Amino acid sequence: MTDRFWDRTNCMHGKGRFWLCTINLLASWNSLLYNKNRKYADAERWKSAMPKLRKTLGDIQSETCRSLMRLIETQSKTTLARWAIGYARERYLPICQETCPGLWEIVSQCQDAVEQKQPVSHCKSHIRLAADMARCCTGAAEQAAARAVAVACATMQTPSNALGFLFYGAAAVAYASGGLDRSGEEYEEMAAAELEHAYRSLSACSVPEEKRPVRIVWNC
């Protein structure tokens, strides 16, 4: 009688411990899920609070951009290509060089073609490759810089790119120097400063009364 009582008691105690462990395990699991969901929700709120990064920066209606347009219209395609590729090499290529190392060789090939006055067809494959590399580039600053370089190289065949590449470049400089958590107003200020820098650079190397200036219809 006594042995049976103790056997039943031990069995009940064993089952009790089992259910107690199960309850504790479920409670721990629920707590883990709650904390995980809370962290995810906090991360999503933080992500949504961050400004959405744009591929390009800069106000095309600004006086600086208008001044750039007027200056570009006074230069030849060769002068614009030489300046755009050189400017992109100096300002934007260092930002994306580690991520897209192949761009350096493409820029060099395009620069040589401009200096040697080779036809655009000589560099069309390089220009397409640069655009492909830019699309595959990762990182906000790095991709913007790679796009700026690719568009600058294409100035050889599309003179209006002498302005277009600067909007990618402005974004690259803003994200590289200011980080990825600034306000939209701060980014626009940095972009405006970069466009001013570009205008001074083009002014310094422009050719007075250059023959055969480009003809561009600005769709803006």
Tab-separated table of C-alpha atoms in Angstrom:
chain	number	residue	atom	x	y	z
A	1	MET	CA	0.000	0.000	0.000
A	2	THR	CA	2.744	2.366	0.964
A	3	ASP	CA	4.874	1.492	-2.069
A	4	ARG	CA	1.941	2.107	-4.412
A	5	PHE	CA	1.269	5.474	-2.759
A	6	TRP	CA	4.843	6.599	-3.205
A	7	ASP	CA	4.944	5.351	-6.802
A	8	ARG	CA	1.798	7.362	-7.629
A	9	THR	CA	3.140	10.410	-5.794
A	10	ASN	CA	6.482	10.293	-7.626
A	11	CYS	CA	4.644	9.864	-10.917
A	12	MET	CA	2.492	12.913	-10.182
A	13	HIS	CA	5.530	14.857	-9.119
A	14	GLY	CA	7.273	13.872	-12.359
A	15	LYS	CA	4.307	14.977	-14.435
A	16	GLY	CA	4.103	18.192	-12.437
A	17	ARG	CA	7.717	18.992	-13.150
A	18	PHE	CA	7.185	18.213	-16.823
A	19	TRP	CA	4.220	20.569	-17.138
A	20	LEU	CA	5.992	23.230	-15.111
A	21	CYS	CA	8.982	23.082	-17.444
A	22	THR	CA	6.665	23.188	-20.453
A	23	ILE	CA	4.880	26.268	-19.125
A	24	ASN	CA	8.174	27.998	-18.402
A	25	LEU	CA	9.451	27.126	-21.878
A	26	LEU	CA	6.323	28.526	-23.526
A	27	ALA	CA	6.562	31.677	-21.432
A	28	SER	CA	10.185	32.147	-22.436
A	29	TRP	CA	9.326	31.565	-26.089
A	30	ASN	CA	6.494	34.099	-25.958
A	31	SER	CA	8.788	36.622	-24.302
A	32	LEU	CA	11.389	36.054	-27.007
A	33	LEU	CA	8.835	36.555	-29.773
A	34	TYR	CA	7.511	39.690	-28.083
A	35	ASN	CA	10.977	41.213	-27.784
A	36	LYS	CA	11.807	40.251	-31.369
A	37	ASN	CA	8.606	41.798	-32.703
A	38	ARG	CA	9.181	44.893	-30.594
A	39	LYS	CA	12.709	45.318	-31.933
A	40	TYR	CA	11.422	44.815	-35.481
A	41	ALA	CA	8.693	47.415	-34.947
A	42	ASP	CA	11.215	49.864	-33.474
A	43	ALA	CA	13.535	49.277	-36.434
A	44	GLU	CA	10.712	49.850	-38.896
A	45	ARG	CA	9.701	53.078	-37.135
A	46	TRP	CA	13.316	54.250	-37.204
A	47	LYS	CA	13.623	53.319	-40.879
A	48	SER	CA	10.412	55.126	-41.801
A	49	ALA	CA	11.572	58.208	-39.898
A	50	MET	CA	14.753	58.433	-41.999
A	51	PRO	CA	14.565	60.587	-45.131
A	52	LYS	CA	14.258	58.578	-48.340
A	53	LEU	CA	17.531	58.812	-50.213
A	54	ARG	CA	17.173	60.087	-53.762
A	55	LYS	CA	19.274	58.953	-56.703
A	56	THR	CA	19.972	62.561	-57.679
A	57	LEU	CA	20.126	65.866	-55.843
A	58	GLY	CA	20.029	69.473	-56.948
A	59	ASP	CA	17.469	72.001	-58.134
A	60	ILE	CA	17.472	72.273	-61.917
A	61	GLN	CA	15.546	75.547	-61.624
A	62	SER	CA	18.241	77.159	-59.483
A	63	GLU	CA	20.287	80.076	-60.768
A	64	THR	CA	23.426	77.935	-60.609
A	65	CYS	CA	21.938	75.341	-62.962
A	66	ARG	CA	20.698	78.054	-65.298
A	67	SER	CA	24.198	79.528	-65.355
A	68	LEU	CA	25.628	76.079	-66.098
A	69	MET	CA	23.217	75.665	-69.002
A	70	ARG	CA	24.180	79.006	-70.514
A	71	LEU	CA	27.883	78.231	-70.140
A	72	ILE	CA	27.524	74.726	-71.599
A	73	GLU	CA	25.829	76.196	-74.671
A	74	THR	CA	28.986	78.202	-75.443
A	75	GLN	CA	31.322	75.198	-75.507
A	76	SER	CA	32.061	72.471	-78.038
A	77	LYS	CA	31.297	68.800	-77.512
A	78	THR	CA	35.004	68.031	-77.144
A	79	THR	CA	35.540	70.680	-74.464
A	80	LEU	CA	32.481	69.525	-72.535
A	81	ALA	CA	33.479	65.862	-72.717
A	82	ARG	CA	37.043	66.646	-71.635
A	83	TRP	CA	35.803	68.677	-68.666
A	84	ALA	CA	32.999	66.295	-67.603
A	85	ILE	CA	35.168	63.172	-67.652
A	86	GLY	CA	38.025	64.930	-65.880
A	87	TYR	CA	35.731	66.414	-63.262
A	88	ALA	CA	34.041	63.074	-62.613
A	89	ARG	CA	37.416	61.386	-62.328
A	90	GLU	CA	38.585	63.901	-59.755
A	91	ARG	CA	35.392	64.309	-57.698
A	92	TYR	CA	33.311	61.152	-57.996
A	93	LEU	CA	35.505	58.242	-59.033
A	94	PRO	CA	37.297	58.119	-55.640
A	95	ILE	CA	33.924	57.553	-53.926
A	96	CYS	CA	33.111	54.416	-55.929
A	97	GLN	CA	36.554	53.184	-56.892
A	98	GLU	CA	36.653	50.360	-54.348
A	99	THR	CA	33.154	49.169	-55.195
A	100	CYS	CA	33.573	49.526	-58.972
A	101	PRO	CA	37.317	49.236	-59.667
A	102	GLY	CA	36.720	48.671	-63.385
A	103	LEU	CA	35.468	52.225	-63.845
A	104	TRP	CA	38.979	53.606	-63.552
A	105	GLU	CA	40.097	51.887	-66.751
A	106	ILE	CA	36.939	52.980	-68.594
A	107	VAL	CA	37.458	56.611	-67.593
A	108	SER	CA	41.065	56.430	-68.784
A	109	GLN	CA	39.978	54.971	-72.129
A	110	CYS	CA	37.373	57.705	-72.607
A	111	GLN	CA	39.817	60.447	-71.665
A	112	ASP	CA	42.354	59.127	-74.166
A	113	ALA	CA	39.698	59.011	-76.869
A	114	VAL	CA	38.758	62.650	-76.237
A	115	GLU	CA	42.350	63.849	-76.264
A	116	GLN	CA	43.128	61.925	-79.427
A	117	LYS	CA	39.874	63.127	-81.023
A	118	GLN	CA	38.765	59.605	-81.784
A	119	PRO	CA	35.183	58.996	-82.953
A	120	VAL	CA	32.537	58.240	-80.341
A	121	SER	CA	32.092	54.746	-81.769
A	122	HIS	CA	35.507	53.903	-80.363
A	123	CYS	CA	34.152	54.230	-76.816
A	124	LYS	CA	30.522	53.131	-77.130
A	125	SER	CA	31.212	49.718	-75.629
A	126	HIS	CA	33.070	51.343	-72.715
A	127	ILE	CA	30.177	53.740	-72.097
A	128	ARG	CA	27.669	50.857	-72.018
A	129	LEU	CA	29.914	48.889	-69.674
A	130	ALA	CA	30.208	51.867	-67.338
A	131	ALA	CA	26.410	52.141	-67.167
A	132	ASP	CA	26.132	48.410	-66.393
A	133	MET	CA	28.720	48.709	-63.630
A	134	ALA	CA	26.869	51.662	-62.111
A	135	ARG	CA	23.617	49.691	-61.977
A	136	CYS	CA	25.350	46.852	-60.138
A	137	CYS	CA	27.141	49.136	-57.700
A	138	THR	CA	25.969	48.974	-54.064
A	139	GLY	CA	25.744	51.742	-51.492
A	140	ALA	CA	23.903	55.045	-51.873
A	141	ALA	CA	26.990	57.232	-52.249
A	142	GLU	CA	28.889	54.658	-54.286
A	143	GLN	CA	26.065	54.036	-56.763
A	144	ALA	CA	25.395	57.754	-57.224
A	145	ALA	CA	29.098	58.327	-57.857
A	146	ALA	CA	29.294	55.423	-60.331
A	147	ARG	CA	26.252	56.763	-62.197
A	148	ALA	CA	27.838	60.214	-62.311
A	149	VAL	CA	31.014	58.760	-63.820
A	150	ALA	CA	29.076	56.713	-66.383
A	151	VAL	CA	26.922	59.664	-67.449
A	152	ALA	CA	29.981	61.926	-67.641
A	153	CYS	CA	31.683	59.481	-69.998
A	154	ALA	CA	28.587	59.523	-72.206
A	155	THR	CA	29.011	63.287	-72.686
A	156	MET	CA	31.109	62.279	-75.684
A	157	GLN	CA	27.891	61.389	-77.514
A	158	THR	CA	25.295	63.400	-75.541
A	159	PRO	CA	26.493	66.948	-74.698
A	160	SER	CA	23.596	67.614	-72.306
A	161	ASN	CA	25.147	65.003	-70.022
A	162	ALA	CA	27.626	67.731	-69.078
A	163	LEU	CA	24.838	68.948	-66.810
A	164	GLY	CA	23.050	65.672	-66.094
A	165	PHE	CA	25.987	63.877	-64.498
A	166	LEU	CA	26.269	66.609	-61.877
A	167	PHE	CA	22.959	65.707	-60.236
A	168	TYR	CA	24.209	62.179	-59.575
A	169	GLY	CA	27.519	63.638	-58.459
A	170	ALA	CA	25.818	66.042	-56.074
A	171	ALA	CA	24.052	63.104	-54.424
A	172	ALA	CA	27.303	61.144	-54.228
A	173	VAL	CA	29.156	63.982	-52.504
A	174	ALA	CA	26.267	64.688	-50.126
A	175	TYR	CA	25.921	61.042	-49.027
A	176	ALA	CA	29.667	60.447	-48.841
A	177	SER	CA	30.420	63.563	-46.807
A	178	GLY	CA	27.208	63.967	-44.825
A	179	GLY	CA	26.242	60.366	-44.155
A	180	LEU	CA	22.859	58.753	-44.789
A	181	ASP	CA	20.783	60.191	-41.949
A	182	ARG	CA	20.593	63.899	-42.783
A	183	SER	CA	17.434	65.844	-43.524
A	184	GLY	CA	16.314	66.639	-47.052
A	185	GLU	CA	17.127	70.310	-46.528
A	186	GLU	CA	20.691	69.505	-45.482
A	187	TYR	CA	21.202	67.298	-48.522
A	188	GLU	CA	19.923	70.033	-50.824
A	189	GLU	CA	22.343	72.527	-49.281
A	190	MET	CA	25.262	70.171	-49.895
A	191	ALA	CA	24.054	69.522	-53.444
A	192	ALA	CA	23.829	73.265	-54.132
A	193	ALA	CA	27.403	73.702	-52.927
A	194	GLU	CA	28.590	70.912	-55.226
A	195	LEU	CA	26.834	72.465	-58.231
A	196	GLU	CA	28.492	75.794	-57.432
A	197	HIS	CA	31.842	74.028	-57.345
A	198	ALA	CA	31.136	72.444	-60.728
A	199	TYR	CA	30.188	75.798	-62.248
A	200	ARG	CA	33.456	77.361	-61.097
A	201	SER	CA	35.373	74.399	-62.488
A	202	LEU	CA	33.741	74.599	-65.918
A	203	SER	CA	34.180	78.379	-65.999
A	204	ALA	CA	37.888	77.980	-65.344
A	205	CYS	CA	38.455	75.619	-68.293
A	206	SER	CA	35.909	77.037	-70.760
A	207	VAL	CA	37.140	78.337	-74.121
A	208	PRO	CA	36.156	81.946	-74.893
A	209	GLU	CA	34.211	82.327	-78.145
A	210	GLU	CA	34.730	78.680	-78.979
A	211	LYS	CA	33.905	77.600	-82.493
A	212	ARG	CA	31.149	75.049	-83.100
A	213	PRO	CA	29.406	75.249	-79.730
A	214	VAL	CA	26.856	72.551	-78.984
A	215	ARG	CA	23.167	73.031	-79.623
A	216	ILE	CA	21.014	71.721	-76.807
A	217	VAL	CA	17.290	71.858	-76.240
A	218	TRP	CA	16.836	71.729	-72.472
A	219	ASN	CA	13.647	69.899	-71.549
A	220	CYS	CA	13.193	71.653	-68.242
